[in-house]
Coordinates of C-alpha atoms in Angstrom, one line a residue:
Chain A
M122 CA -32.1 168.2 46.3
T123 CA -31.9 169.7 42.8
D124 CA -35.6 170.6 42.5
N125 CA -35.9 174.1 41.2
Q126 CA -32.5 174.9 42.7
I127 CA -31.1 176.6 39.7
P128 CA -28.0 178.6 40.8
A129 CA -28.5 182.4 40.9
E130 CA -26.3 185.1 39.5
L131 CA -25.6 188.3 41.5
V132 CA -24.5 191.5 39.9
M133 CA -23.4 194.6 41.8
T134 CA -23.4 197.9 39.8
G135 CA -21.8 201.0 41.2
I136 CA -22.5 200.4 44.8
A137 CA -21.5 203.1 47.3
K138 CA -22.4 203.4 50.9
V139 CA -21.9 206.6 52.9
Y140 CA -22.5 206.9 56.7
G141 CA -22.7 210.6 57.4
T142 CA -19.3 212.0 56.2
N143 CA -17.7 208.5 56.3
R144 CA -17.5 206.9 52.9
A145 CA -17.3 203.2 53.6
I146 CA -17.8 201.9 50.1
D147 CA -16.7 204.1 47.2
D148 CA -17.7 202.3 44.1
I149 CA -18.1 198.5 43.7
S150 CA -19.1 196.8 40.5
A151 CA -18.6 193.1 40.2
T152 CA -20.4 189.9 39.2
V153 CA -20.9 186.7 41.2
P154 CA -21.4 184.2 38.3
A155 CA -24.0 181.5 38.7
G156 CA -22.9 178.0 39.9
Q157 CA -19.4 179.2 40.9
V158 CA -17.5 180.0 44.0
T159 CA -16.7 183.7 44.3
V160 CA -14.6 185.0 47.2
I161 CA -14.4 188.6 48.3
V162 CA -11.2 189.4 50.1
G163 CA -10.1 192.7 51.5
P164 CA -8.0 194.3 54.2
S165 CA -9.7 194.7 57.5
G166 CA -11.9 197.7 57.6
A167 CA -12.6 197.4 53.8
G168 CA -16.4 197.4 54.4
K169 CA -16.8 193.7 53.7
T170 CA -19.6 193.4 56.3
T171 CA -21.3 196.5 55.0
L172 CA -21.1 195.1 51.5
L173 CA -22.6 191.8 52.6
R174 CA -25.5 193.5 54.3
I175 CA -26.2 195.3 51.1
I176 CA -26.0 192.1 49.0
C177 CA -28.4 190.3 51.4
G178 CA -30.8 193.2 51.1
L179 CA -30.5 194.1 54.8
D180 CA -29.1 197.6 54.1
A181 CA -29.8 199.8 51.1
P182 CA -26.8 201.2 49.3
T183 CA -26.4 205.0 49.1
S184 CA -26.2 204.6 45.3
G185 CA -25.9 201.7 42.9
Q186 CA -27.9 198.5 42.7
V187 CA -27.7 194.8 43.3
H188 CA -29.4 192.4 40.9
F189 CA -30.3 188.9 41.9
D190 CA -31.0 186.9 38.8
G191 CA -31.7 190.0 36.8
A192 CA -34.1 191.5 39.3
P193 CA -33.1 194.4 41.6
I194 CA -33.2 193.3 45.2
D195 CA -35.4 194.9 47.8
G196 CA -35.2 193.0 51.0
V197 CA -33.6 189.6 51.4
P198 CA -34.0 187.7 48.1
D199 CA -35.8 184.4 48.1
G200 CA -33.2 181.7 47.5
L201 CA -30.5 183.4 49.5
A202 CA -29.2 181.6 52.6
M203 CA -26.4 182.7 54.9
V204 CA -23.8 181.1 57.2
F205 CA -22.6 183.5 59.8
Q206 CA -19.1 183.9 61.3
D207 CA -19.9 183.1 64.9
Y208 CA -21.7 179.8 65.2
S209 CA -22.1 180.2 69.0
R210 CA -24.2 183.4 68.3
S211 CA -26.1 182.2 65.3
L212 CA -27.3 178.8 66.5
F213 CA -29.9 178.6 69.2
P214 CA -28.6 176.8 72.3
W215 CA -32.1 175.9 73.5
L216 CA -32.8 173.9 70.4
R217 CA -31.4 170.5 69.4
V218 CA -29.6 170.2 66.1
E219 CA -32.7 169.0 64.3
A220 CA -34.8 172.0 65.4
N221 CA -31.9 174.4 64.7
V222 CA -31.5 173.2 61.1
G223 CA -35.3 173.1 60.6
F224 CA -35.8 176.6 62.1
P225 CA -36.0 178.6 58.9
L226 CA -38.4 176.0 57.5
R227 CA -41.2 176.5 60.0
R228 CA -43.8 177.2 57.4
I229 CA -43.1 173.9 55.6
D230 CA -45.1 170.7 56.3
K231 CA -43.5 168.7 59.2
K232 CA -42.7 165.6 57.3
L233 CA -41.1 167.4 54.4
R234 CA -39.2 169.6 56.8
R235 CA -37.8 166.6 58.6
S236 CA -36.6 165.0 55.4
R237 CA -34.9 168.2 54.3
V238 CA -33.2 168.6 57.6
M239 CA -31.9 165.0 57.5
E240 CA -30.7 165.5 53.9
A241 CA -28.9 168.7 54.9
L242 CA -27.3 167.0 58.0
E243 CA -26.2 164.1 55.8
A244 CA -24.6 166.6 53.4
V245 CA -22.4 168.1 56.1
G246 CA -21.6 164.7 57.6
L247 CA -23.7 165.0 60.7
A248 CA -26.2 162.2 60.1
G249 CA -27.3 160.7 63.4
K250 CA -26.3 163.9 65.4
E251 CA -29.8 165.5 65.2
H252 CA -30.6 164.9 68.9
L253 CA -27.6 166.7 70.2
Y254 CA -27.6 170.3 71.5
P255 CA -25.1 172.6 69.7
W256 CA -23.1 173.1 72.9
E257 CA -22.6 169.3 73.1
M258 CA -20.5 169.6 69.9
S259 CA -17.1 170.9 68.9
G260 CA -16.8 174.2 67.2
G261 CA -16.3 172.6 63.8
M262 CA -19.4 170.5 64.2
Q263 CA -21.4 173.5 65.2
Q264 CA -20.4 175.4 62.1
R265 CA -21.4 172.3 60.1
V266 CA -24.8 172.6 61.7
A267 CA -24.9 176.3 60.6
I268 CA -24.0 175.2 57.1
A269 CA -26.7 172.5 57.2
R270 CA -29.3 175.1 58.3
A271 CA -28.5 177.2 55.2
L272 CA -28.5 174.2 52.9
A273 CA -31.9 173.0 54.3
C274 CA -33.4 176.2 52.7
H275 CA -32.3 174.9 49.3
P276 CA -30.5 178.1 48.5
R277 CA -29.7 179.3 45.0
L278 CA -27.0 181.6 46.5
L279 CA -25.1 180.6 49.6
V280 CA -23.5 183.6 51.3
M281 CA -20.8 182.9 54.0
D282 CA -19.4 185.7 56.2
E283 CA -15.9 184.7 57.3
P284 CA -17.4 181.2 58.0
Y285 CA -14.2 179.6 59.4
A286 CA -12.8 182.5 61.3
S287 CA -13.6 180.9 64.7
V288 CA -12.4 177.4 64.2
D289 CA -8.9 175.9 64.4
A290 CA -6.7 175.5 61.3
Q291 CA -7.2 171.8 60.8
T292 CA -11.0 172.0 61.2
R293 CA -10.8 174.9 58.8
A294 CA -9.2 172.8 56.1
E295 CA -11.9 170.1 56.6
L296 CA -14.7 172.6 56.3
E297 CA -13.1 174.2 53.2
D298 CA -13.2 170.8 51.5
L299 CA -16.7 170.1 52.8
L300 CA -17.8 173.4 51.1
L301 CA -16.2 172.5 47.8
T302 CA -17.8 169.0 47.8
I303 CA -21.2 170.4 48.6
Q304 CA -20.8 173.1 45.9
A305 CA -19.7 170.5 43.3
T306 CA -22.6 168.2 44.0
M307 CA -25.3 170.8 44.4
K308 CA -24.0 173.3 41.9
I309 CA -25.2 176.3 43.9
T310 CA -23.7 179.8 43.7
V311 CA -21.4 180.4 46.6
L312 CA -20.2 183.8 47.8
V313 CA -17.6 183.7 50.6
V314 CA -16.2 186.7 52.4
T315 CA -12.8 186.1 54.1
H316 CA -9.6 187.8 55.2
D317 CA -7.6 184.6 54.7
I318 CA -5.7 184.8 51.5
D319 CA -4.9 181.1 51.2
E320 CA -8.5 180.3 51.7
S321 CA -9.6 182.7 49.1
V322 CA -7.4 181.2 46.4
Y323 CA -8.1 177.6 47.5
L324 CA -11.9 178.0 47.3
A325 CA -12.5 180.4 44.5
D326 CA -13.4 180.3 40.9
N327 CA -13.2 184.1 41.1
I328 CA -11.6 186.4 43.6
I329 CA -12.8 189.9 44.1
V330 CA -10.1 191.9 45.8
L331 CA -11.2 195.0 47.6
S332 CA -9.1 198.0 48.5
K333 CA -9.0 199.8 51.8
A334 CA -12.0 202.0 52.7
P335 CA -13.5 203.8 50.9
S336 CA -13.4 200.5 49.1
R337 CA -13.3 199.8 45.4
V338 CA -12.6 196.6 43.5
S339 CA -8.8 196.4 43.1
E340 CA -9.0 193.4 40.8
E341 CA -11.2 190.5 39.8
I342 CA -9.0 187.5 39.5
P343 CA -10.2 184.3 37.8
V344 CA -8.7 181.2 39.4
R345 CA -8.1 178.3 37.1
L346 CA -6.7 175.7 39.5
A347 CA -8.0 172.2 38.7
R348 CA -10.9 170.7 40.6
P349 CA -11.4 168.7 42.8
R350 CA -8.9 170.6 44.8
D351 CA -6.7 169.1 47.5
Q352 CA -5.2 170.7 50.6
I353 CA -1.7 169.4 49.7
T354 CA -1.4 169.2 46.0
T355 CA -3.4 172.3 45.1
K356 CA -1.5 174.3 47.7
E357 CA 1.9 173.3 46.3
D358 CA 0.9 174.1 42.7
A359 CA 3.0 176.9 41.3
E360 CA -0.2 178.7 40.1
F361 CA -1.6 178.6 43.7
I362 CA 1.6 180.1 45.0
R363 CA 1.7 182.8 42.3
L364 CA -2.0 183.7 43.0
R365 CA -1.6 184.0 46.8
A366 CA 1.4 186.2 46.3
H367 CA -0.5 188.3 43.8
V368 CA -3.5 188.8 46.1
L369 CA -1.3 189.6 49.1
R370 CA 0.5 192.3 47.0
L371 CA -2.8 193.8 46.1
L372 CA -3.9 193.9 49.7
R373 CA -0.6 195.4 50.9
N374 CA -0.4 197.8 47.9
I375 CA 3.0 196.4 46.8
P376 CA 3.8 196.6 43.1
E377 CA 4.1 193.3 41.2
A378 CA 7.5 191.7 41.4
P379 CA 9.4 191.4 38.1
T380 CA 9.4 187.8 37.0
G381 CA 12.3 185.6 35.8
A382 CA 16.0 185.6 36.6
G383 CA 16.9 188.2 34.0
S384 CA 14.9 190.9 35.6
L385 CA 16.4 189.9 39.0
A386 CA 19.8 190.5 37.5
A387 CA 18.7 193.8 36.1
K388 CA 17.5 194.8 39.5
V389 CA 20.8 193.9 41.1
T390 CA 22.8 195.9 38.5
A391 CA 20.5 198.9 38.9
Chain B
M286 CA -7.3 141.4 83.5
S287 CA -10.9 142.3 84.1
V288 CA -10.1 142.9 87.8
L289 CA -7.3 145.2 86.9
T290 CA -9.4 147.3 84.5
R291 CA -12.2 147.5 86.8
A292 CA -10.0 148.7 89.7
A293 CA -8.6 151.3 87.4
Q294 CA -12.0 153.0 86.9
P295 CA -12.7 155.5 89.6
G296 CA -15.7 155.0 91.8
V297 CA -16.4 151.4 90.7
S298 CA -14.1 149.2 92.7
A299 CA -15.4 147.5 95.8
S300 CA -12.9 149.2 98.1
D301 CA -14.1 152.6 97.0
L302 CA -17.7 152.1 98.1
P303 CA -17.1 152.5 101.9
R304 CA -15.0 155.5 101.3
R305 CA -17.7 157.2 99.3
S306 CA -20.4 156.5 101.8
R307 CA -18.1 157.8 104.6
L308 CA -17.8 161.0 102.6
I309 CA -21.5 161.3 102.2
G310 CA -21.9 160.6 105.9
R311 CA -19.5 163.3 106.8
R312 CA -21.4 165.8 104.7
V313 CA -24.7 164.9 106.4
V314 CA -23.1 165.3 109.8
L315 CA -21.5 168.7 108.8
S316 CA -24.7 170.1 107.4
A317 CA -26.6 169.1 110.5
I318 CA -24.4 170.9 113.0
V319 CA -25.6 174.4 112.5
P320 CA -29.4 173.6 112.6
I321 CA -28.8 171.6 115.8
L322 CA -27.0 174.5 117.3
I323 CA -29.8 176.9 116.4
L324 CA -32.4 174.5 117.9
L325 CA -30.2 174.4 121.1
V326 CA -30.0 178.2 121.3
W327 CA -33.8 178.4 120.7
W328 CA -34.4 175.8 123.4
L329 CA -32.1 177.5 125.9
G330 CA -33.8 180.8 125.2
S331 CA -37.2 179.3 126.0
L332 CA -35.8 178.2 129.3
S333 CA -34.7 181.7 130.3
P334 CA -36.7 183.1 133.1
T335 CA -37.3 186.5 131.4
K336 CA -37.1 185.9 127.7
G337 CA -38.7 182.5 128.0
L338 CA -42.1 184.1 128.5
F339 CA -42.0 185.2 124.8
I340 CA -40.1 182.2 123.4
A341 CA -42.1 179.0 123.0
S342 CA -39.9 175.9 123.3
P343 CA -39.2 174.1 120.0
L344 CA -41.2 171.0 121.1
A345 CA -44.2 173.1 122.0
T346 CA -44.0 174.9 118.7
V347 CA -43.9 171.7 116.6
V348 CA -46.8 170.2 118.6
R349 CA -48.8 173.4 118.1
T350 CA -48.0 173.5 114.4
F351 CA -49.3 169.9 114.0
Q352 CA -52.5 170.8 115.9
D353 CA -53.2 174.0 114.1
F354 CA -52.1 173.2 110.6
L355 CA -52.5 169.4 110.3
G356 CA -55.2 168.5 112.8
G357 CA -58.1 168.0 110.4
N358 CA -60.0 164.9 109.3
A359 CA -60.3 163.4 105.9
S360 CA -63.1 165.8 104.8
H361 CA -60.8 168.7 105.5
L362 CA -57.9 167.0 103.5
F363 CA -56.2 166.5 106.9
L364 CA -55.5 170.2 107.2
G365 CA -56.2 171.9 110.5
T366 CA -58.6 174.9 110.9
V367 CA -55.8 177.4 110.9
A368 CA -54.5 176.0 107.6
W369 CA -58.0 176.6 106.1
Q370 CA -58.6 179.9 107.7
D371 CA -55.2 181.6 107.4
L372 CA -52.6 179.6 105.5
L373 CA -54.6 178.9 102.3
P374 CA -56.0 182.4 101.9
S375 CA -52.4 183.8 102.3
L376 CA -51.0 181.4 99.8
W377 CA -53.8 182.2 97.4
R378 CA -53.1 185.9 97.6
A379 CA -49.3 185.4 97.2
T380 CA -49.9 183.0 94.2
V381 CA -52.3 185.4 92.4
G382 CA -50.0 188.4 93.1
F383 CA -46.9 186.5 91.9
W384 CA -48.5 185.3 88.6
L385 CA -50.0 188.7 87.9
A386 CA -46.5 190.2 88.3
L387 CA -45.0 187.5 86.2
V388 CA -47.4 188.0 83.3
V389 CA -47.4 191.8 83.4
G390 CA -43.6 191.9 84.0
V391 CA -42.7 189.7 81.1
V392 CA -45.2 191.4 78.7
V393 CA -44.2 194.9 79.6
G394 CA -40.5 194.0 80.0
T395 CA -40.5 192.5 76.5
A396 CA -42.2 195.6 75.0
L397 CA -39.7 197.9 76.8
G398 CA -36.8 195.7 75.7
V399 CA -37.7 195.6 72.1
K400 CA -38.8 199.2 71.6
P401 CA -36.1 201.7 72.7
V402 CA -38.6 204.6 72.2
V403 CA -41.1 203.0 74.6
A404 CA -38.3 202.3 77.0
A405 CA -37.2 205.9 77.0
L406 CA -40.8 207.0 77.4
F407 CA -41.5 204.9 80.5
Q408 CA -38.1 204.9 82.1
P409 CA -38.9 207.7 84.6
L410 CA -42.1 205.9 85.6
V411 CA -40.4 202.6 86.0
H412 CA -37.6 204.0 88.1
L413 CA -40.1 205.8 90.3
G414 CA -42.1 202.6 90.9
R415 CA -38.9 200.6 91.6
S416 CA -37.5 203.1 94.1
L417 CA -40.7 203.5 96.1
P418 CA -40.6 201.1 99.1
T419 CA -43.8 199.1 98.4
P420 CA -44.8 198.6 102.1
A421 CA -45.2 202.4 102.2
L422 CA -48.0 202.1 99.7
L423 CA -50.1 199.8 101.8
G424 CA -52.4 202.6 102.8
V425 CA -52.7 203.9 99.3
F426 CA -53.7 200.4 98.1
F427 CA -56.4 200.1 100.8
L428 CA -57.7 203.5 99.8
L429 CA -57.9 202.6 96.2
F430 CA -59.1 199.0 96.3
G431 CA -61.0 198.7 99.6
T432 CA -60.2 196.2 102.3
G433 CA -60.8 192.8 100.7
D434 CA -58.3 190.5 98.9
W435 CA -57.6 192.8 96.0
P436 CA -55.5 195.5 97.7
K437 CA -53.3 192.7 99.1
V438 CA -53.0 190.8 95.8
L439 CA -52.2 194.0 94.0
L440 CA -49.7 195.1 96.6
I441 CA -47.9 191.8 96.3
A442 CA -47.9 192.1 92.5
F443 CA -46.6 195.7 92.7
G444 CA -43.9 194.7 95.1
V445 CA -42.5 191.7 93.2
I446 CA -42.8 192.9 89.6
W447 CA -39.6 194.8 89.5
P448 CA -37.0 192.0 89.4
I449 CA -39.1 190.3 86.7
L450 CA -39.5 193.5 84.7
F451 CA -35.8 194.5 84.8
N452 CA -34.6 191.0 84.1
T453 CA -36.9 190.6 81.2
I454 CA -35.7 194.0 79.7
D455 CA -32.1 192.9 80.2
G456 CA -32.7 189.4 78.8
V457 CA -34.5 190.6 75.7
Q458 CA -31.9 193.3 75.0
G459 CA -29.1 190.8 75.5
I460 CA -30.2 188.6 72.7
G461 CA -27.4 190.0 70.6
T462 CA -27.0 191.2 67.0
G463 CA -25.9 187.7 65.8
R464 CA -29.3 186.2 66.5
A465 CA -31.1 189.3 65.2
H466 CA -29.3 188.8 61.9
V467 CA -30.3 185.2 61.7
A468 CA -33.9 186.3 62.1
E469 CA -33.5 188.9 59.4
V470 CA -31.8 186.8 56.8
F471 CA -34.1 183.8 57.3
K472 CA -37.1 186.1 57.2
L473 CA -38.7 184.9 60.3
R474 CA -42.2 186.1 61.1
R475 CA -42.4 188.6 64.0
R476 CA -44.4 186.1 66.1
D477 CA -41.6 183.5 65.6
V478 CA -38.9 186.0 66.5
L479 CA -40.8 186.8 69.7
F480 CA -41.7 183.3 70.8
R481 CA -38.8 181.3 69.4
I482 CA -35.9 183.7 69.8
L483 CA -36.5 186.5 72.2
L484 CA -38.4 184.8 75.0
P485 CA -36.4 181.5 75.0
G486 CA -33.2 183.5 74.9
A487 CA -34.3 185.8 77.7
A488 CA -35.7 182.8 79.8
P489 CA -32.6 182.4 82.0
K490 CA -32.8 186.0 83.1
I491 CA -36.6 185.9 83.5
F492 CA -36.2 182.8 85.7
A493 CA -33.6 184.6 87.9
G494 CA -36.0 187.5 88.3
A495 CA -38.9 185.2 89.0
R496 CA -36.9 183.5 91.7
V497 CA -36.2 186.7 93.5
A498 CA -39.9 187.7 93.0
L499 CA -41.1 184.5 94.6
S500 CA -39.3 185.0 97.9
L501 CA -40.3 188.7 97.8
S502 CA -43.9 187.6 97.4
L503 CA -43.9 185.9 100.8
I504 CA -42.5 189.1 102.4
M505 CA -45.2 191.2 100.7
M506 CA -47.9 188.7 101.6
I507 CA -47.1 189.1 105.3
I508 CA -46.8 192.9 105.1
S509 CA -50.1 193.2 103.2
E510 CA -51.9 191.2 106.0
L511 CA -50.5 193.2 109.0
Q512 CA -53.3 195.7 108.7
K513 CA -57.1 195.6 108.0
S514 CA -57.1 191.8 107.7
R515 CA -59.4 189.2 109.1
N516 CA -57.3 186.2 108.2
G517 CA -53.9 185.2 106.7
L518 CA -50.5 184.4 108.2
G519 CA -49.6 188.0 108.6
Y520 CA -52.8 188.7 110.5
L521 CA -52.1 185.6 112.6
L522 CA -48.7 186.9 113.6
V523 CA -50.2 190.1 115.0
A524 CA -53.2 188.3 116.6
T525 CA -51.2 185.7 118.4
Q526 CA -48.8 188.3 119.8
R527 CA -51.7 190.4 121.0
N528 CA -53.2 187.4 122.8
F529 CA -49.8 186.4 124.3
D530 CA -50.2 183.1 122.4
Y531 CA -46.5 182.6 121.9
P532 CA -46.6 178.9 120.8
G533 CA -49.1 180.0 118.2
F534 CA -46.8 182.9 117.1
W535 CA -43.8 180.6 116.8
S536 CA -45.7 178.0 114.9
V537 CA -46.6 180.6 112.2
L538 CA -42.8 181.4 111.9
L539 CA -42.1 177.7 111.5
V540 CA -44.7 177.3 108.8
L541 CA -43.4 180.4 107.0
A542 CA -39.9 178.9 107.0
L543 CA -41.2 175.6 105.7
I544 CA -43.1 177.4 102.8
G545 CA -39.9 179.2 101.9
I546 CA -37.9 176.1 101.7
I547 CA -40.5 174.1 99.7
L548 CA -41.0 176.9 97.2
N549 CA -37.2 177.1 96.7
I550 CA -37.0 173.4 96.1
I551 CA -39.8 173.5 93.6
I552 CA -38.4 176.4 91.6
V553 CA -34.9 174.8 91.5
R554 CA -36.5 171.6 90.1
I555 CA -38.4 173.5 87.4
E556 CA -35.3 175.6 86.5
R557 CA -33.2 172.4 86.1
R558 CA -35.7 171.0 83.7
V559 CA -36.7 174.0 81.7
L560 CA -33.2 175.6 81.5
A561 CA -31.1 172.4 81.2
W562 CA -29.8 173.8 77.9
H563 CA -28.6 177.0 79.6
Q564 CA -26.6 175.1 82.2
G565 CA -25.1 173.0 79.5
A566 CA -24.3 176.0 77.2
T567 CA -22.7 178.0 80.0
S568 CA -20.6 175.2 81.3
Q569 CA -19.2 174.8 77.8
H570 CA -17.6 178.2 78.0
D571 CA -16.1 177.7 81.5

């Protein structure tokens, strides 16, 4: 699966988007480093969806530019694949799993297509399920199909728009770990948009925190938690707890708490 | 042990079987009551000294239907003369009219559904065409297309196209932004978007429209043959009444009822096969 699948780097410079008099995005500059997991997190209404459409080349920014591996993008870049939030709307109920996953590969030779589909299904743990219809599966399995469809394209950048927003908490944890495993084996660049703070810290190598609209980058936070990550041990790590509090403060616009008992005492006396 | 587990499964144990067949038997009896009552009223009507002149008895009607429509020999495929002279030409016109409406309705409906500008442009025309009662146009169609098969076929097509057209527009527009985004991001060719996303997605709606159109096409078939016709079931309805041939008249009604029932069975079968995914997908959300 690694044939010419070198991870791509994405650079946003001074992106702004204005709809009439409404300034949705004020000024966003950030980098999505190659071969890493970057998570964009922001309060609701922060223009995350708008930003995603610009990154995917579906909308042009009012000003600024996006570079995909050094080249300015104009239309959807080759090597970009996407997983959408709502699997029930993004999968085709009239096609079986195999045809759904192979759908974007229509121009590829049939035999090669089938092998790539099977490979992708294997990667998301759905080997042997290719003959089912999406509606015969649970929500979590359907979102795995959507991930497999993106993987079958052999993406160099995998973009996920709130991919786990419509599944239950336990399935969500499973799918987070699945994503990390896939990313570790395939070394692709992954960009996830989410509003879930725990998820952002758990998945990310870098977190880009957006402010409220008109959005700007509040902070780019490197996450240095050890990999492979684990739902229990990573999430009880002091660093994880510190980071999630830090991100939450940024989102809610609360100033950083003073650290250590001394400063607490100072606060009490004050 | 095995006896116990088997008995625990519903619908498998031996004592269950008679109860099940009793249930089926009760449904058969229940569904037979109303048709038997109708036959009884029909038969009583035919006995009436005044009304009976115009109402052929059920038995006479069935006998007449067999004679007229099934009386032929092997060289006529066992179909009677009336079947050849009137039934088949009628069905031919209805079939051509229906398929014409289906093709034009789906093509135009897709175009109108995809392009809002085209839809706005043709909206007044479409609403005008839909609100005109088609039978009123019978004379116009004869004037425009002569007195052969064409005015009848075109009238049928014109009369039945509307449910197909509106359902196709609705179906194509209801595809949703989610699937449109998939098409954009995966850079599908326009042809693939049309044939692999839009039309399959709109298929349940198109089917619903086609079903309405099919039963409408029988109505339009009869209406188109009431005037300026030399054959067809509609013509036969008028001709038998004029000749006071009431068994003949009632046998045409019987045949029309049978055609309606058969067509409905066929379309339900096709729908179950073609749209199995739709039934599965909608029952998932119930």
